[in-house]
Coordinates of C-alpha atoms and ligand atoms in Angstrom, one line a residue:
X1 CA 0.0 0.0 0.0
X2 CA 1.2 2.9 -1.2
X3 CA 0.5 5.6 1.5
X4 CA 1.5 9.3 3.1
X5 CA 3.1 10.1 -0.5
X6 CA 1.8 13.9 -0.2
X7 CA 3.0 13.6 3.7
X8 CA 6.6 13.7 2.0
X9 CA 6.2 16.9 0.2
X10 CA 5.9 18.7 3.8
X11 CA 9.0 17.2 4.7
X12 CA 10.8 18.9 1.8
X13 CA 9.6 22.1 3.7
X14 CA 10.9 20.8 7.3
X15 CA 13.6 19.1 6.7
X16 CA 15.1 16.0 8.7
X17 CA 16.6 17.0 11.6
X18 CA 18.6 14.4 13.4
X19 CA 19.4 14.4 17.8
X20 CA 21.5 11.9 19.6
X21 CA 20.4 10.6 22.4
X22 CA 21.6 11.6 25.7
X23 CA 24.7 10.1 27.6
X24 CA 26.7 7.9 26.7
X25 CA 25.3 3.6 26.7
X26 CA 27.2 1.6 29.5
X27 CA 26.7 -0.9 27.0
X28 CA 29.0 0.9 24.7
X29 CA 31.4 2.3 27.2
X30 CA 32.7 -1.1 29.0
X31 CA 33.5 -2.8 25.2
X32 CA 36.7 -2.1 23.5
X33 CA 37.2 1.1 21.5
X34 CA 35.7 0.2 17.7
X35 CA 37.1 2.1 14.9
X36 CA 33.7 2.9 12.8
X37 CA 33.4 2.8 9.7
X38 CA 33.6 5.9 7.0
X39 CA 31.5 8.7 6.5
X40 CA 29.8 9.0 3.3
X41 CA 32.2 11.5 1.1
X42 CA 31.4 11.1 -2.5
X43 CA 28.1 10.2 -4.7
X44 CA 27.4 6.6 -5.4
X45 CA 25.2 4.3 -6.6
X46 CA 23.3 1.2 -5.1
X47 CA 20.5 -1.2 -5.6
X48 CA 19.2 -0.7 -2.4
X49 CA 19.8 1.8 -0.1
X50 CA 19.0 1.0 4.0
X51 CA 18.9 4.7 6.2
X52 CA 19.3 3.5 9.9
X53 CA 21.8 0.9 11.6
X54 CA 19.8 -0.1 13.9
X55 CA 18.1 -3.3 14.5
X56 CA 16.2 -2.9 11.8
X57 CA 17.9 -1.5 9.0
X58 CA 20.7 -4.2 9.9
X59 CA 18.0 -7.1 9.7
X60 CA 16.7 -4.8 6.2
X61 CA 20.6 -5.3 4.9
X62 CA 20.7 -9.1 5.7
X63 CA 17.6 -10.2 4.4
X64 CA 18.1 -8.5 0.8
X65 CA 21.2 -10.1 0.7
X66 CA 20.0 -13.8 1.1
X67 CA 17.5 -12.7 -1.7
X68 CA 19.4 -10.9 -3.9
X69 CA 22.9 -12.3 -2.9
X70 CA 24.9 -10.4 -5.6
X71 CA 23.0 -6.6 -5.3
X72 CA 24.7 -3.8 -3.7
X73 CA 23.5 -2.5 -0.8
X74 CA 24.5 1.0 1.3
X75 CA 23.1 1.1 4.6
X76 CA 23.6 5.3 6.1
X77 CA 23.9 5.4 9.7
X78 CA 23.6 9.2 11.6
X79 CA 25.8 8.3 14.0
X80 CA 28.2 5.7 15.3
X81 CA 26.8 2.1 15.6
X82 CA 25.6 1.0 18.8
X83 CA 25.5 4.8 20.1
X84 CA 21.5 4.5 18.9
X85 CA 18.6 3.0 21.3
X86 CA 19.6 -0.6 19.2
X87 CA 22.8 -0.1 21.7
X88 CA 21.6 1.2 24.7
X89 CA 18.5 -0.9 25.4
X90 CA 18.7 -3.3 27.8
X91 CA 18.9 -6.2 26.1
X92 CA 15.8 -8.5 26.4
X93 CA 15.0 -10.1 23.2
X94 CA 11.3 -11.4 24.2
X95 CA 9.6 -14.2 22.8
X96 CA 6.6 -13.9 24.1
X97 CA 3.5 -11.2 23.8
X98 CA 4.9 -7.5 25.8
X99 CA 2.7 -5.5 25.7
X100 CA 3.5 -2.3 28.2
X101 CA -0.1 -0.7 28.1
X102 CA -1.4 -4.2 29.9
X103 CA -1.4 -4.8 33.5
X104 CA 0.7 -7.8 32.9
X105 CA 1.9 -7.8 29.5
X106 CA -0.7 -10.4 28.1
X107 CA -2.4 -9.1 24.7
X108 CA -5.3 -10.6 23.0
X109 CA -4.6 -14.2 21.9
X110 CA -5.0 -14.2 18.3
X111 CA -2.3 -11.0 18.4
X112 CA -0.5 -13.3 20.9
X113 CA -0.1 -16.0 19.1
X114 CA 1.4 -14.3 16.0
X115 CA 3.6 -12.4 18.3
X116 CA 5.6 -14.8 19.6
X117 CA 5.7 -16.5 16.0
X118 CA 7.6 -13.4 14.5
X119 CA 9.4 -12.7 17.6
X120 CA 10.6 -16.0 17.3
X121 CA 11.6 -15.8 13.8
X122 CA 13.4 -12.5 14.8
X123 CA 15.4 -14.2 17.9
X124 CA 16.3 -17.3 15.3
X125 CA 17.3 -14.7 12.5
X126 CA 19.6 -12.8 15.3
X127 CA 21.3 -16.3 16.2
X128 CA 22.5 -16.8 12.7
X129 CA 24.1 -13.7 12.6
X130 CA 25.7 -14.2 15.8
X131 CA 27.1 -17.5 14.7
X132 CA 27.9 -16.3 11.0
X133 CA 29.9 -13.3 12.3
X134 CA 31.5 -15.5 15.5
X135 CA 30.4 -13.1 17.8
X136 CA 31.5 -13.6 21.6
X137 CA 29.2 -15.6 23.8
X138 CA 28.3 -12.4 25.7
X139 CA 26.8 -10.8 22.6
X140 CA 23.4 -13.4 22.5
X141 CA 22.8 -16.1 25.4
X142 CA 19.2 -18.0 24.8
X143 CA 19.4 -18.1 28.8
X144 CA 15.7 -17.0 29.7
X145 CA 14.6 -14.0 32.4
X146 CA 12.3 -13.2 35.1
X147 CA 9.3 -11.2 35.4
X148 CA 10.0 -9.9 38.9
X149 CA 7.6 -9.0 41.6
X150 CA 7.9 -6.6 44.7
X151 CA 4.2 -6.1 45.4
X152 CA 1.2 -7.9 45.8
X153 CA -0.1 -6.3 42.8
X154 CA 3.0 -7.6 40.8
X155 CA 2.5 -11.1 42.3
X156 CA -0.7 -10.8 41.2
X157 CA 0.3 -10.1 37.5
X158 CA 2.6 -12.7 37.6
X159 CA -0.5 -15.2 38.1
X160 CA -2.5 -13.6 35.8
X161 CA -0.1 -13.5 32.8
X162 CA 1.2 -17.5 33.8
X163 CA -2.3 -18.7 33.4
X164 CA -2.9 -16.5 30.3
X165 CA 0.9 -18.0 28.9
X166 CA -0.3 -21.6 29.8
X167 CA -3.8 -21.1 27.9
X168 CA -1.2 -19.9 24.7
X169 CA 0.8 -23.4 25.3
X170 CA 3.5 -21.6 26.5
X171 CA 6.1 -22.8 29.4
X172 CA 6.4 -21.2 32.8
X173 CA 7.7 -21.0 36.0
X174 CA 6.4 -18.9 39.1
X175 CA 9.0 -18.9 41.6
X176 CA 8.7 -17.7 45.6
X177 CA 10.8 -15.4 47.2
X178 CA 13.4 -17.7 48.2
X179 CA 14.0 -18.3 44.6
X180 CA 14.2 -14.7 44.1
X181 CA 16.3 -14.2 46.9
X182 CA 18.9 -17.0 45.7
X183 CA 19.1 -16.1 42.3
X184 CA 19.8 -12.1 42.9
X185 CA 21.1 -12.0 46.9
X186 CA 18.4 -9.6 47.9
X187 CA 15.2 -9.8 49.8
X188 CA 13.1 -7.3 48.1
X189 CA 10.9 -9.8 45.6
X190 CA 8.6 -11.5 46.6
X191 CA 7.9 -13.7 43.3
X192 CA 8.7 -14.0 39.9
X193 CA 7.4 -15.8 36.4
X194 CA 10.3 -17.5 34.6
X195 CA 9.8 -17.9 30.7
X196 CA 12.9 -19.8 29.2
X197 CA 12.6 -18.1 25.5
X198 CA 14.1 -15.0 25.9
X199 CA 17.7 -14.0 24.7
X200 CA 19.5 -12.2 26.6
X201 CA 22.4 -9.5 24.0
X202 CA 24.6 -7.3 25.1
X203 CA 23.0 -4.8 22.3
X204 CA 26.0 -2.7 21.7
X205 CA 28.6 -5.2 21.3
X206 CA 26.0 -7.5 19.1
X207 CA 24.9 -4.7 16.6
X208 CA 28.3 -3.6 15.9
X209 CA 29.1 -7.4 15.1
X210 CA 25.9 -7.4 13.0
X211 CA 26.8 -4.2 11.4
X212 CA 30.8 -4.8 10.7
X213 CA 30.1 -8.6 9.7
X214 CA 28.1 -7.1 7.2
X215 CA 30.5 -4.4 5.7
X216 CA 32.9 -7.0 5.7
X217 CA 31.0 -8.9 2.8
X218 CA 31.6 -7.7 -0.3
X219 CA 28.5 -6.1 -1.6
X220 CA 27.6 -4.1 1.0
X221 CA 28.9 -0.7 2.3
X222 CA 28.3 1.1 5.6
X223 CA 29.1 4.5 6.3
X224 CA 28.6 6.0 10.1
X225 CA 28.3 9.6 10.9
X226 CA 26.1 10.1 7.4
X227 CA 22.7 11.4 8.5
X228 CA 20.5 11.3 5.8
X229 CA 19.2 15.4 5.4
X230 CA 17.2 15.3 1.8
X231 CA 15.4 12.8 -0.4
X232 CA 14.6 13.0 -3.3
X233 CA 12.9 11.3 -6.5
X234 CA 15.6 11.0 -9.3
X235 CA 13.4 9.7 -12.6
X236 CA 13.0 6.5 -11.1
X237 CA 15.7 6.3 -8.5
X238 CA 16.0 7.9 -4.9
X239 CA 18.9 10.0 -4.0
X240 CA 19.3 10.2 -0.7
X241 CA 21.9 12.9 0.8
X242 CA 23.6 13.8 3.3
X243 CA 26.4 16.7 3.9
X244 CA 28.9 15.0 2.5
X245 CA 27.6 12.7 -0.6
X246 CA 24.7 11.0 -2.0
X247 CA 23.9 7.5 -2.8
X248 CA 21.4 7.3 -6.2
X249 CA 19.2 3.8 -5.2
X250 CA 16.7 1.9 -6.8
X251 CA 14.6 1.7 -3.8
X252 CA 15.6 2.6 -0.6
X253 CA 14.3 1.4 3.5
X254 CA 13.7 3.9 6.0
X255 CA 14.6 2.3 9.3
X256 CA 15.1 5.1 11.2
X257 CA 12.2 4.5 14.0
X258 CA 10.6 7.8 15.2
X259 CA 12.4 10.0 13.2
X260 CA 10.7 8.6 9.9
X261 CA 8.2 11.4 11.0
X262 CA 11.0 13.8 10.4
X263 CA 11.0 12.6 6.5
X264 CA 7.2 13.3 6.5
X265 CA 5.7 9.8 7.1
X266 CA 3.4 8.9 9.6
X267 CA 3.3 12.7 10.6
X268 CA 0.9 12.9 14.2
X269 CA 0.6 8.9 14.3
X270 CA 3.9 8.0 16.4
X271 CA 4.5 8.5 20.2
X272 CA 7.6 8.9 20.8
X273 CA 8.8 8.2 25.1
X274 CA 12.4 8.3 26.0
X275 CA 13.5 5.8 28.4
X276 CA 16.1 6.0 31.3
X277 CA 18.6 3.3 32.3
X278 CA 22.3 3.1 35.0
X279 CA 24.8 0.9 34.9
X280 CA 27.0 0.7 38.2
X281 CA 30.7 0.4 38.4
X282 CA 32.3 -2.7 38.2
X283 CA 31.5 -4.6 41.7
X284 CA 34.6 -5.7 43.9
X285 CA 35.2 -9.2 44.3
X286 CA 34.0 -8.6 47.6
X287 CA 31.1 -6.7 46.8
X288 CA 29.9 -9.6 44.5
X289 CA 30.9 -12.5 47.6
X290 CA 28.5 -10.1 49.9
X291 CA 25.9 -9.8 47.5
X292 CA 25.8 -13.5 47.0
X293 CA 23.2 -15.0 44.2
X294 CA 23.2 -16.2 40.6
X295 CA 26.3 -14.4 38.2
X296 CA 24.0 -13.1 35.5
X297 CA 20.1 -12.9 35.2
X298 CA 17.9 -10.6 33.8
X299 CA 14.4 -9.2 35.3
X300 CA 11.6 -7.6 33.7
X301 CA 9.3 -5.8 36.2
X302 CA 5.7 -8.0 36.6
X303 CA 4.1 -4.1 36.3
X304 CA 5.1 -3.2 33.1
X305 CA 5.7 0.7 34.5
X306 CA 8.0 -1.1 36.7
X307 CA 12.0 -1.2 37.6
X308 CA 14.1 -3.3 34.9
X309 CA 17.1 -4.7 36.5
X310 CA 20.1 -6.7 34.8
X311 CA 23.2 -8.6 36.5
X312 CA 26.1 -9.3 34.1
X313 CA 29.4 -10.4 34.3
X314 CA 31.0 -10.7 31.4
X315 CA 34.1 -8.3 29.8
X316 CA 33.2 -5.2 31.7
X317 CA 33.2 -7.4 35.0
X318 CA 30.5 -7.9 37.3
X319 CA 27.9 -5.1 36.8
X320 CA 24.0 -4.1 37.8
X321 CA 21.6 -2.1 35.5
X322 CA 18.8 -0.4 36.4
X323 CA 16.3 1.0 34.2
X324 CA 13.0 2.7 34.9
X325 CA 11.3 6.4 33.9
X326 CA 9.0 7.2 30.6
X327 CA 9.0 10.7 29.8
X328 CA 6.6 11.7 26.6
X329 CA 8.6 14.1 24.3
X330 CA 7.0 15.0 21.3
X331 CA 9.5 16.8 19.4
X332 CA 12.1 13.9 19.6
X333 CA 14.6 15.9 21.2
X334 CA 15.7 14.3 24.9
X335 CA 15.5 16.4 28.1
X336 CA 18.5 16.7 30.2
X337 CA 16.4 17.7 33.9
X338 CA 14.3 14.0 32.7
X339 CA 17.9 12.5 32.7
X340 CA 18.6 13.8 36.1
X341 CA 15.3 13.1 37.8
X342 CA 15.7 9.7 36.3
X343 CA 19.0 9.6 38.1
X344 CA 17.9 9.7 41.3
X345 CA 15.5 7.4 41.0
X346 CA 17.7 4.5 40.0
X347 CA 19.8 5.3 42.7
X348 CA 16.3 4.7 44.8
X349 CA 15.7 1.7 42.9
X350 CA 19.2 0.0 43.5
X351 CA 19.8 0.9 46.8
X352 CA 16.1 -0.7 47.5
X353 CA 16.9 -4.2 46.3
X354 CA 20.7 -4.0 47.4
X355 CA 21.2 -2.2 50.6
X356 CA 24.1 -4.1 51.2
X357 CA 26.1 -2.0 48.2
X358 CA 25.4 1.3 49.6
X359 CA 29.2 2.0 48.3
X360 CA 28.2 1.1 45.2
X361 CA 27.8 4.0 42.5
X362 CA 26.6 4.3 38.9
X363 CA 29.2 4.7 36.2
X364 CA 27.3 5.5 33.1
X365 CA 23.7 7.0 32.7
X366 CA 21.7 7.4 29.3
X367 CA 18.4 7.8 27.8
X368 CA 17.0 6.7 24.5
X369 CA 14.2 6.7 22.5
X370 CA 11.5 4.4 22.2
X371 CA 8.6 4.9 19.4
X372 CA 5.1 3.7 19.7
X373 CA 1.8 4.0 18.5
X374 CA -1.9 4.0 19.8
X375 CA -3.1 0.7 18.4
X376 CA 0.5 -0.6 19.0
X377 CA 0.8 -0.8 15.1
X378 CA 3.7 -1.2 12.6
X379 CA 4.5 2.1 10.8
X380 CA 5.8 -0.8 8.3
X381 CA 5.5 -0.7 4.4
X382 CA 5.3 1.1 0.9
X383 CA 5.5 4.6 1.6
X384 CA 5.9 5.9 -2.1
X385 CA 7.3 3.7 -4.8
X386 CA 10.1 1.9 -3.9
X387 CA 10.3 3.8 -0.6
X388 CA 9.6 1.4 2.2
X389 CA 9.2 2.1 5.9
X390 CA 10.4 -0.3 8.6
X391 CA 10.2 1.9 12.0
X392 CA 7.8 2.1 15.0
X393 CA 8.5 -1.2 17.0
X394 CA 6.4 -0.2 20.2
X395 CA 8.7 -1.4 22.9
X396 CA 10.3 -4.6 21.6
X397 CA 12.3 -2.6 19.3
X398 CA 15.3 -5.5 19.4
X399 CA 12.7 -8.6 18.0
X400 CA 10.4 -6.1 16.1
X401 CA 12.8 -4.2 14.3
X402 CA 14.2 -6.9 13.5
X403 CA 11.2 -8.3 11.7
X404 CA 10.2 -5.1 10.3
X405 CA 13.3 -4.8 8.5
X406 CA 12.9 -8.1 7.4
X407 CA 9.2 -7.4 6.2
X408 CA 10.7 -4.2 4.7
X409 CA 13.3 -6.0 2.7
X410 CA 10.6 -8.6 1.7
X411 CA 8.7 -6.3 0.2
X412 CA 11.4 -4.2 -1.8
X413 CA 12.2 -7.6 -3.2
X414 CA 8.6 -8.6 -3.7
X415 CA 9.7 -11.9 -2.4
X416 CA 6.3 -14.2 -2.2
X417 CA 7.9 -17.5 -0.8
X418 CA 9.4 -18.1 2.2
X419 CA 8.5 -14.5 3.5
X420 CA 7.2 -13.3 6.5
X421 CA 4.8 -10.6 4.2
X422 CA 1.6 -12.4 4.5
X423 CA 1.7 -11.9 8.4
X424 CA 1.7 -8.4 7.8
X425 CA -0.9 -7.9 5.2
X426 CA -3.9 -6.9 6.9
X427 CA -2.2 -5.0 9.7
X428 CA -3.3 -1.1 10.4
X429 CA -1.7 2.2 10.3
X430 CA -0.6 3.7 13.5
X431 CA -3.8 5.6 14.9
X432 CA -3.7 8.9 14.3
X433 CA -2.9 10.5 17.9
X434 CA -5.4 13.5 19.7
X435 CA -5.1 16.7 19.1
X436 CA -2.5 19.1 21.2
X437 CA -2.6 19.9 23.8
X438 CA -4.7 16.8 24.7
X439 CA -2.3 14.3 23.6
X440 CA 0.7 15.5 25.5
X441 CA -1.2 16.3 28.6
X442 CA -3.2 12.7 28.2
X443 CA 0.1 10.9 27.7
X444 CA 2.3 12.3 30.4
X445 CA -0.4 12.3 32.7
X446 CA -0.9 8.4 31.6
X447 CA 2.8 7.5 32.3
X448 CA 3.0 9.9 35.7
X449 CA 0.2 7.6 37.0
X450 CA 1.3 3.8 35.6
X451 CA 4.4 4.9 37.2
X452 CA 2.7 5.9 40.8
X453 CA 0.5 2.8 40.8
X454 CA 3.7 0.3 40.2
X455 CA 4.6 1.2 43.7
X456 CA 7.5 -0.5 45.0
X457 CA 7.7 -3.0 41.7
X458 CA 9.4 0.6 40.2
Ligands
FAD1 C1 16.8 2.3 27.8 C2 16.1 1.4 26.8 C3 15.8 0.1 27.1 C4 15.2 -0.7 26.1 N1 15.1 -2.0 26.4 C5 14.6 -2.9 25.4 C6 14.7 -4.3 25.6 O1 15.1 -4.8 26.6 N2 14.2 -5.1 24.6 C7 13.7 -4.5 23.4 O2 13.3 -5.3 22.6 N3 13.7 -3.2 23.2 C8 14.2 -2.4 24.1 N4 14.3 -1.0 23.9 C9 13.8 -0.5 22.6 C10 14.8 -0.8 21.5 O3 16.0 -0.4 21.8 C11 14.3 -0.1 20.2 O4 12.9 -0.3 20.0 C12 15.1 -0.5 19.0 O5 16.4 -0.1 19.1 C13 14.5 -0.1 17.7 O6 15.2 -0.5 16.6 P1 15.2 0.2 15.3 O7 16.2 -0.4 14.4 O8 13.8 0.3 14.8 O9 15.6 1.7 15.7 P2 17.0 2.4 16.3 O10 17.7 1.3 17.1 O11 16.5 3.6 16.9 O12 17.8 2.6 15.0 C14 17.5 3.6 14.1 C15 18.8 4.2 13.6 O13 18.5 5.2 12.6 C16 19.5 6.2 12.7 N5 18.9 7.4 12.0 C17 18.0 8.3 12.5 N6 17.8 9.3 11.6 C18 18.7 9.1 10.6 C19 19.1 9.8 9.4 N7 18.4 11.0 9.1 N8 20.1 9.3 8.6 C20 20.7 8.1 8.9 N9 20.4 7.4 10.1 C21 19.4 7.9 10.9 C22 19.7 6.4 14.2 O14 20.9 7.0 14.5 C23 19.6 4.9 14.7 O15 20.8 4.3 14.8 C24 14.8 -0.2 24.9 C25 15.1 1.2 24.6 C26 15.7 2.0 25.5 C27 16.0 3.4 25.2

């Protein structure tokens, strides 16, 4: 479906406008320096040309390549790989139905059940390229995580979303507080739900290793720090600029999540939320004998408005993340004062769960940007001809994008077998969202009070 094409002419007025996010990903900062790869300086020519390393334009590049193994794709990246939200999130690859406007993260099960099917895919897809670009064991481990439960309300989701998991077919595994307290060393939970399907990445270190293992092959180019600023229709080729060069494309994949509104798609459909995360410094060997508990695990909050907390312990030592905070910003450009008031809350959070590392401080602190819509659909597809969109992933951005860029590639290849297209076909467009000031006020009222009611599961 060929849609928004006059949307596009008001971008030529606005312009794309491009902002990082804020602070730098602890993901990013405990790996080894990378040298990225070259900005775009000249004006070439491709078959296909992907805007957006992230987890989607990535997925975009390596599906058109098992189609059409011998075309040449460009992929044009803004900034540095892994500096994006595809390297600062915190690195749950779900299987199974998240849906963060629940109570419990349990959709409807028709959507459900095709959910976990592409999420799946996605997950499988991500493996490959793990194992075809020898990435380290820390970058994807199929090891499982926790919904975890602080309150009576979260114990109570737990239930809820185990029985609505089991009526799916799906495996389980509510555990009691003296689970919880063995597996992390702290007293604070009082339950958790245990799904085994989940990968756990380390999201900067795996999508540079997804992104370099794909410059490395010979028909495909990436160029990092080369933000896409005009597009235009060349006869029937795209040229897509940016300060420095151009790259001249057949067709061409917007994976750019929320900033696709800044190229004048899917204008007042997309909400777009920053999100919050800490990482601490690396934990004594003392610090981590005290503590006690399992070496790595990963927990989800049971209240989706909840705390997100990850142990790791792999080449940046042993580490906790916290992350928690939505703030609703419009205009795409971050807030520092959100930053800082998310700042202290993490320290609330952490020293919470682990009173016992009150000496313990956070080393790195970022936000990053999450896009969404009201009806929690795609905006995936034909935007013009041969301009496809693959962005808007509403909160599982590291499966989703992933199998939007897949979709995306799909379609610019109008591959019919073997596709994932037909579980796309009859999906909406993103709702449109309310007028202003009604759908600022509405949303950060919304988040303010999800927040308030998770209580001590934030
Ligand atoms: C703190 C945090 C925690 C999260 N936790 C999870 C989690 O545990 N699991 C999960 O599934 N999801 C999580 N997410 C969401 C997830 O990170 C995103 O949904 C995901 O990265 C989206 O992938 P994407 O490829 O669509 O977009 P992005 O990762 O945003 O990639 C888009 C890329 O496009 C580039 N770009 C933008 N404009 C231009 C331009 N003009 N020219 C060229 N390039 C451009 C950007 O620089 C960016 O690299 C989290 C997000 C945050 C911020």
């Amino acid at each position: 479906m060929i849609a928004h094409i006059n949307e596009w002419f008001d971008w030529m007025k606005a312009g794309a406008s491009y902002h990082p996010d804020l602070g730098e990903s602890g993901w990013l900062a405990i790996l080894p320096q990378r040298k990225p790869q070259a900005e775009l300086s000249a004006d070439i020519e491709a078959d296909y040309c992907i805007i957006g390393a992230g987890f989607a334009g990535l997925a975009a590049a390596r599906r058109l390549l098992q189609i059409h193994k011998t075309a040449r794709v460009v992929i044009l990246e803004a900034a540095t790989v892994g500096s994006g939200p595809a390297g600062r999130n915190s690195g749950f690859m779900i299987d199974l139905p998240h849906v963060l406007s629940s109570s419990s993260y349990a959709g409807q099960a028709a959507s459900d059940q095709r959910d976990i099917k592409l999420n799946r895919h996605a997950i499988a897809f991500v493996r490959e390229v793990v194992d075809e670009f020898d990435m380290p064991e820390e970058a994807f481990r199929a090891e499982g995580k926790i919904n975890a439960a602080a309150s009576h309300s979260g114990v109570r989701a737990n239930q809820e979303y185990s029985e609505h998991l089991q009526k799916l077919g799906e495996l389980c595994e509510l555990l009691d507080a003296r689970a919880m307290q063995a597996i992390t060393g702290s007293s604070y939970y009082l339950g958790g739900l245990r799904t085994p399907g989940t990968a756990m990445i380390q999201p900067a270190l795996l999508v540079q290793g997804f992104a370099d293992g794909l410059a490395n092959l010979v028909n495909c180019e990436l160029f990092e720090q080369s933000a896409v600023v005009s597009i235009q229709k060349q006869s029937d080729r795209w040229k897509l600029s940016t300060a420095k060069g151009s790259v001249l494309a057949a067709k061409a994949i917007l994976a750019v999540n929320g900033f696709v509104e800044n190229f004048g798609f899917y204008r007042r459909r997309l909400m777009h939320v920053n999100l919050y995360a800490s990482m601490t410094r690396e934990l004594s060997e003392r610090e981590v004998s005290e503590l006690a508990g399992e070496d790595r695990w990963g927990f989800t909050p049971s209240d989706p408005f909840g705390t997100t907390v990850r142990k790791i312990n792999d080449s940046g030592g042993h580490r906790l993340i916290i992350r928690n905070r939505f703030s609703y910003d419009p205009g795409l450009v971050p807030r520092n004062e959100q930053l800082q008031r998310a700042a202290h809350d993490h320290d609330q959070a952490f020293h919470a769960r682990f009173p016992g590392l009150s000496a313990v401080t956070m080393q790195h602190r970022w936000s990053g940007r999450l896009c969404l819509s009201r009806n929690h659909a795609w905006a995936l597809g034909q935007v013009a001809e041969h301009l496809y969109s693959a962005c808007c992933q509403n909160g599982l951005g590291t499966t989703k994008g992933t199998v939007a860029g897949i979709i995306a590639a799909e379609m610019a290849c109008e591959q019919q077998v073997d596709s994932l297209m037909p579980e796309f076909e009859n999906d909406e467009l993103p709702q449109k969202l309310l007028p202003e000031p009604f759908m600022t006020v509405g949303a950060r009222t919304y988040l303010r009070l999800r927040e308030w009611l998770a209580g001590k599961d934030r």
